[in-house]
CSV table of C-alpha atoms in Angstrom, one decimal:
chain,number,residue,atom,x,y,z
A,1,UNK,CA,146.8,97.8,150.4
A,2,UNK,CA,148.1,100.0,147.6
A,3,UNK,CA,148.3,97.0,145.4
A,4,UNK,CA,144.6,96.4,145.8
A,5,UNK,CA,143.7,99.7,145.2
A,6,UNK,CA,145.9,100.2,142.0
A,7,UNK,CA,143.9,96.6,140.6
A,8,UNK,CA,140.6,98.4,141.6
A,9,UNK,CA,141.6,101.5,139.7
A,10,UNK,CA,143.0,99.5,137.0
A,11,UNK,CA,139.9,97.2,136.4
A,12,UNK,CA,137.6,100.4,136.6
A,13,UNK,CA,139.7,102.1,134.0
A,14,UNK,CA,139.4,98.9,131.7
A,15,UNK,CA,135.6,98.7,132.4
A,16,UNK,CA,135.3,102.0,131.1
A,17,UNK,CA,137.4,101.8,128.3
A,18,UNK,CA,135.6,98.5,127.3
A,19,UNK,CA,132.4,100.4,128.0
A,20,UNK,CA,133.4,103.6,125.6
A,21,UNK,CA,134.9,101.0,122.6
A,22,UNK,CA,131.8,99.0,122.6
A,23,UNK,CA,129.4,102.1,122.2
A,24,UNK,CA,131.4,103.6,119.6
A,25,UNK,CA,132.0,100.4,117.4
A,26,UNK,CA,129.2,98.0,116.1
A,27,UNK,CA,126.3,100.4,116.4
A,28,UNK,CA,124.6,101.0,113.1
A,29,UNK,CA,123.1,104.3,112.1
A,30,UNK,CA,119.4,104.5,111.6
A,31,UNK,CA,118.0,105.8,108.8
A,32,UNK,CA,114.2,107.1,108.6
A,33,UNK,CA,111.9,107.7,106.1
A,34,UNK,CA,108.6,109.0,105.0
A,35,UNK,CA,106.5,108.5,102.0
A,36,UNK,CA,106.6,111.7,99.9
A,37,UNK,CA,104.1,113.4,97.1
A,38,UNK,CA,104.9,114.6,93.7
A,39,UNK,CA,102.1,116.7,93.9
A,40,UNK,CA,101.7,120.5,94.1
A,41,UNK,CA,99.2,121.6,96.7
A,42,UNK,CA,96.7,123.2,94.8
A,43,UNK,CA,94.1,124.0,97.1
A,44,UNK,CA,93.3,127.7,97.3
A,45,UNK,CA,93.3,129.9,100.5
A,46,UNK,CA,89.5,130.9,100.3
A,47,UNK,CA,86.6,128.8,101.8
A,48,UNK,CA,85.2,126.4,99.0
A,49,UNK,CA,81.9,124.5,98.9
A,50,UNK,CA,82.3,120.6,98.9
A,51,UNK,CA,80.1,118.2,96.8
A,52,UNK,CA,80.5,115.6,99.7
A,53,UNK,CA,82.5,114.5,102.4
A,54,UNK,CA,84.6,111.3,102.1
A,55,UNK,CA,85.4,109.7,105.5
A,56,UNK,CA,88.7,107.3,105.5
A,57,UNK,CA,87.3,105.6,108.2
A,58,UNK,CA,90.0,103.1,108.5
A,59,UNK,CA,93.3,101.8,107.2
A,60,UNK,CA,94.5,98.1,108.3
A,61,UNK,CA,98.0,97.5,107.4
A,62,UNK,CA,98.8,93.7,107.1
A,63,UNK,CA,100.8,92.5,110.7
A,64,UNK,CA,103.8,91.5,108.8
A,65,UNK,CA,104.2,95.2,107.9
A,66,UNK,CA,102.7,97.0,110.5
A,67,UNK,CA,106.5,97.2,111.8
A,68,UNK,CA,108.7,100.0,112.7
A,69,UNK,CA,111.2,98.5,110.0
A,70,UNK,CA,110.6,98.6,106.3
A,71,UNK,CA,110.1,95.1,105.1
A,72,UNK,CA,111.8,93.2,102.5
A,73,UNK,CA,110.7,89.8,100.6
A,74,UNK,CA,113.8,88.0,100.4
A,75,UNK,CA,112.3,84.8,98.5
A,76,UNK,CA,109.1,83.4,97.6
A,77,UNK,CA,108.1,82.7,101.1
A,78,UNK,CA,110.4,84.8,103.5
A,79,UNK,CA,110.2,88.5,104.5
A,80,UNK,CA,112.7,90.4,106.7
A,81,UNK,CA,112.0,93.7,108.6
A,82,UNK,CA,115.0,96.1,108.5
A,83,UNK,CA,116.3,97.0,112.0
A,84,UNK,CA,118.1,100.6,110.8
A,85,UNK,CA,116.2,101.5,107.9
A,86,UNK,CA,112.9,102.5,109.7
A,87,UNK,CA,109.4,104.3,109.0
A,88,UNK,CA,109.4,107.7,110.5
A,89,UNK,CA,105.9,107.5,111.8
A,90,UNK,CA,103.8,104.2,111.6
A,91,UNK,CA,102.8,102.9,107.8
A,92,UNK,CA,99.1,103.3,108.5
A,93,UNK,CA,99.8,106.8,109.8
A,94,UNK,CA,101.8,107.9,106.5
A,95,UNK,CA,98.8,106.4,104.2
A,96,UNK,CA,96.4,108.2,106.0
A,97,UNK,CA,98.3,111.6,105.8
A,98,UNK,CA,99.1,110.8,102.1
A,99,UNK,CA,95.4,109.9,101.7
A,100,UNK,CA,93.9,113.5,102.9
A,101,UNK,CA,96.6,115.3,101.2
A,102,UNK,CA,96.8,113.8,97.9
A,103,UNK,CA,93.0,113.1,97.4
A,104,UNK,CA,92.1,116.7,98.5
A,105,UNK,CA,94.1,117.8,95.1
A,106,UNK,CA,92.8,114.9,93.0
A,107,UNK,CA,89.2,115.4,94.3
A,108,UNK,CA,89.1,119.4,94.8
A,109,UNK,CA,85.4,119.4,95.3
A,110,UNK,CA,85.2,116.7,98.1
A,111,UNK,CA,86.2,117.0,101.6
A,112,UNK,CA,88.5,114.2,102.4
A,113,UNK,CA,89.6,113.5,106.2
A,114,UNK,CA,90.4,110.6,108.5
A,115,UNK,CA,88.4,112.0,111.3
A,116,UNK,CA,84.5,111.8,111.1
A,117,UNK,CA,83.7,115.4,110.6
A,118,UNK,CA,80.0,115.1,109.4
A,119,UNK,CA,77.9,112.7,108.0
A,120,UNK,CA,79.9,111.1,104.9
A,121,UNK,CA,79.0,110.9,101.5
A,122,UNK,CA,81.3,108.0,101.0
A,123,UNK,CA,83.1,105.5,103.5
A,124,UNK,CA,86.6,104.0,102.5
A,125,UNK,CA,88.1,101.4,104.3
A,126,UNK,CA,91.5,100.7,103.1
A,127,UNK,CA,93.1,97.3,103.8
A,128,UNK,CA,97.0,96.9,102.9
A,129,UNK,CA,98.5,93.4,102.2
A,130,UNK,CA,101.7,94.5,100.6
A,131,UNK,CA,104.0,97.4,100.9
A,132,UNK,CA,107.3,96.3,100.7
A,133,UNK,CA,110.7,95.7,98.6
A,134,UNK,CA,110.9,92.3,96.8
A,135,UNK,CA,114.3,90.2,95.8
A,136,UNK,CA,113.1,90.8,92.3
A,137,UNK,CA,114.1,94.4,92.5
A,138,UNK,CA,110.6,95.7,92.8
A,139,UNK,CA,108.6,97.5,95.3
A,140,UNK,CA,105.3,95.7,95.9
A,141,UNK,CA,101.9,97.5,96.6
A,142,UNK,CA,98.7,95.6,96.8
A,143,UNK,CA,95.4,95.8,98.8
A,144,UNK,CA,91.8,96.5,98.4
A,145,UNK,CA,89.4,99.5,98.9
A,146,UNK,CA,85.8,99.0,100.6
A,147,UNK,CA,83.7,101.8,99.7
A,148,UNK,CA,80.3,102.5,101.0
A,149,UNK,CA,78.2,105.5,99.7
A,150,UNK,CA,75.4,107.5,101.7
A,151,UNK,CA,72.9,104.6,100.3
A,152,UNK,CA,74.8,101.7,101.9
A,153,UNK,CA,75.8,100.5,98.7
A,154,UNK,CA,79.3,98.7,99.1
A,155,UNK,CA,82.0,98.2,96.2
A,156,UNK,CA,85.3,96.8,96.6
A,157,UNK,CA,88.4,97.4,94.4
A,158,UNK,CA,91.4,95.6,94.5
A,159,UNK,CA,94.7,96.7,93.5
A,160,UNK,CA,98.5,95.5,92.8
A,161,UNK,CA,101.5,97.3,91.7
A,162,UNK,CA,105.2,96.3,90.8
A,163,UNK,CA,107.1,99.1,90.6
A,164,UNK,CA,110.8,98.8,89.4
A,165,UNK,CA,113.4,100.1,91.5
A,166,UNK,CA,115.7,102.6,89.6
A,167,UNK,CA,118.3,102.3,92.1
A,168,UNK,CA,119.4,99.8,94.9
A,169,UNK,CA,118.8,101.1,98.6
A,170,UNK,CA,115.9,101.8,101.0
A,171,UNK,CA,115.9,105.3,99.7
A,172,UNK,CA,115.1,104.1,96.1
A,173,UNK,CA,112.6,101.7,97.6
A,174,UNK,CA,110.7,104.3,99.6
A,175,UNK,CA,110.6,106.5,96.3
A,176,UNK,CA,109.3,103.7,94.2
A,177,UNK,CA,106.7,102.8,97.1
A,178,UNK,CA,105.9,106.6,97.2
A,179,UNK,CA,105.2,106.5,93.3
A,180,UNK,CA,103.2,103.5,93.1
A,181,UNK,CA,100.8,104.8,96.2
A,182,UNK,CA,100.3,108.2,94.4
A,183,UNK,CA,99.4,106.2,91.1
A,184,UNK,CA,96.9,103.9,93.0
A,185,UNK,CA,95.6,107.3,94.8
A,186,UNK,CA,95.0,108.6,91.5
A,187,UNK,CA,93.5,105.5,90.2
A,188,UNK,CA,91.0,105.5,93.2
A,189,UNK,CA,89.9,108.9,92.7
A,190,UNK,CA,89.0,108.6,89.0
A,191,UNK,CA,86.7,105.9,90.1
A,192,UNK,CA,85.1,108.5,92.6
A,193,UNK,CA,84.4,111.0,89.8
A,194,UNK,CA,82.6,108.5,87.6
């Protein structure tokens, strides 16, 4: 009887040690990333009148990018989603946040929102077909804007950017994607001003 209890005790201790060793090794650390803006928030603290309201109605991200992991293109036809280098929030949410904040700076006389606050002067739909790293050492951003004005005129603007990474790694990729996205926002805002 004593030997059976010793065996059960030994097996229990071995199982516990195996579990502890398994939990402490082989688990890669997860890293979370957010798009950043390099714009200074120049909005005043007083009430401003707006020339119009730009409603960002939708942001449609391609399904292969619509993942928590950051996507890398490893050759001409293959894409891989990272398991441990992840977006801090969904890509569509981050792009919407950046658009609201950055376009408000680029277009200070417009109210910009992803919420339907009032009748829009302009309705924007954004389609993202590429927002990933490439085996070429570039960050790839591509897609199209579809804009409808208050008279129901519709215009489409396609875009594609390749931004060379300054360093290796996911942080460098997210920095390049952030810069490329801000450049595209600036390009888009100049079209609205015209």
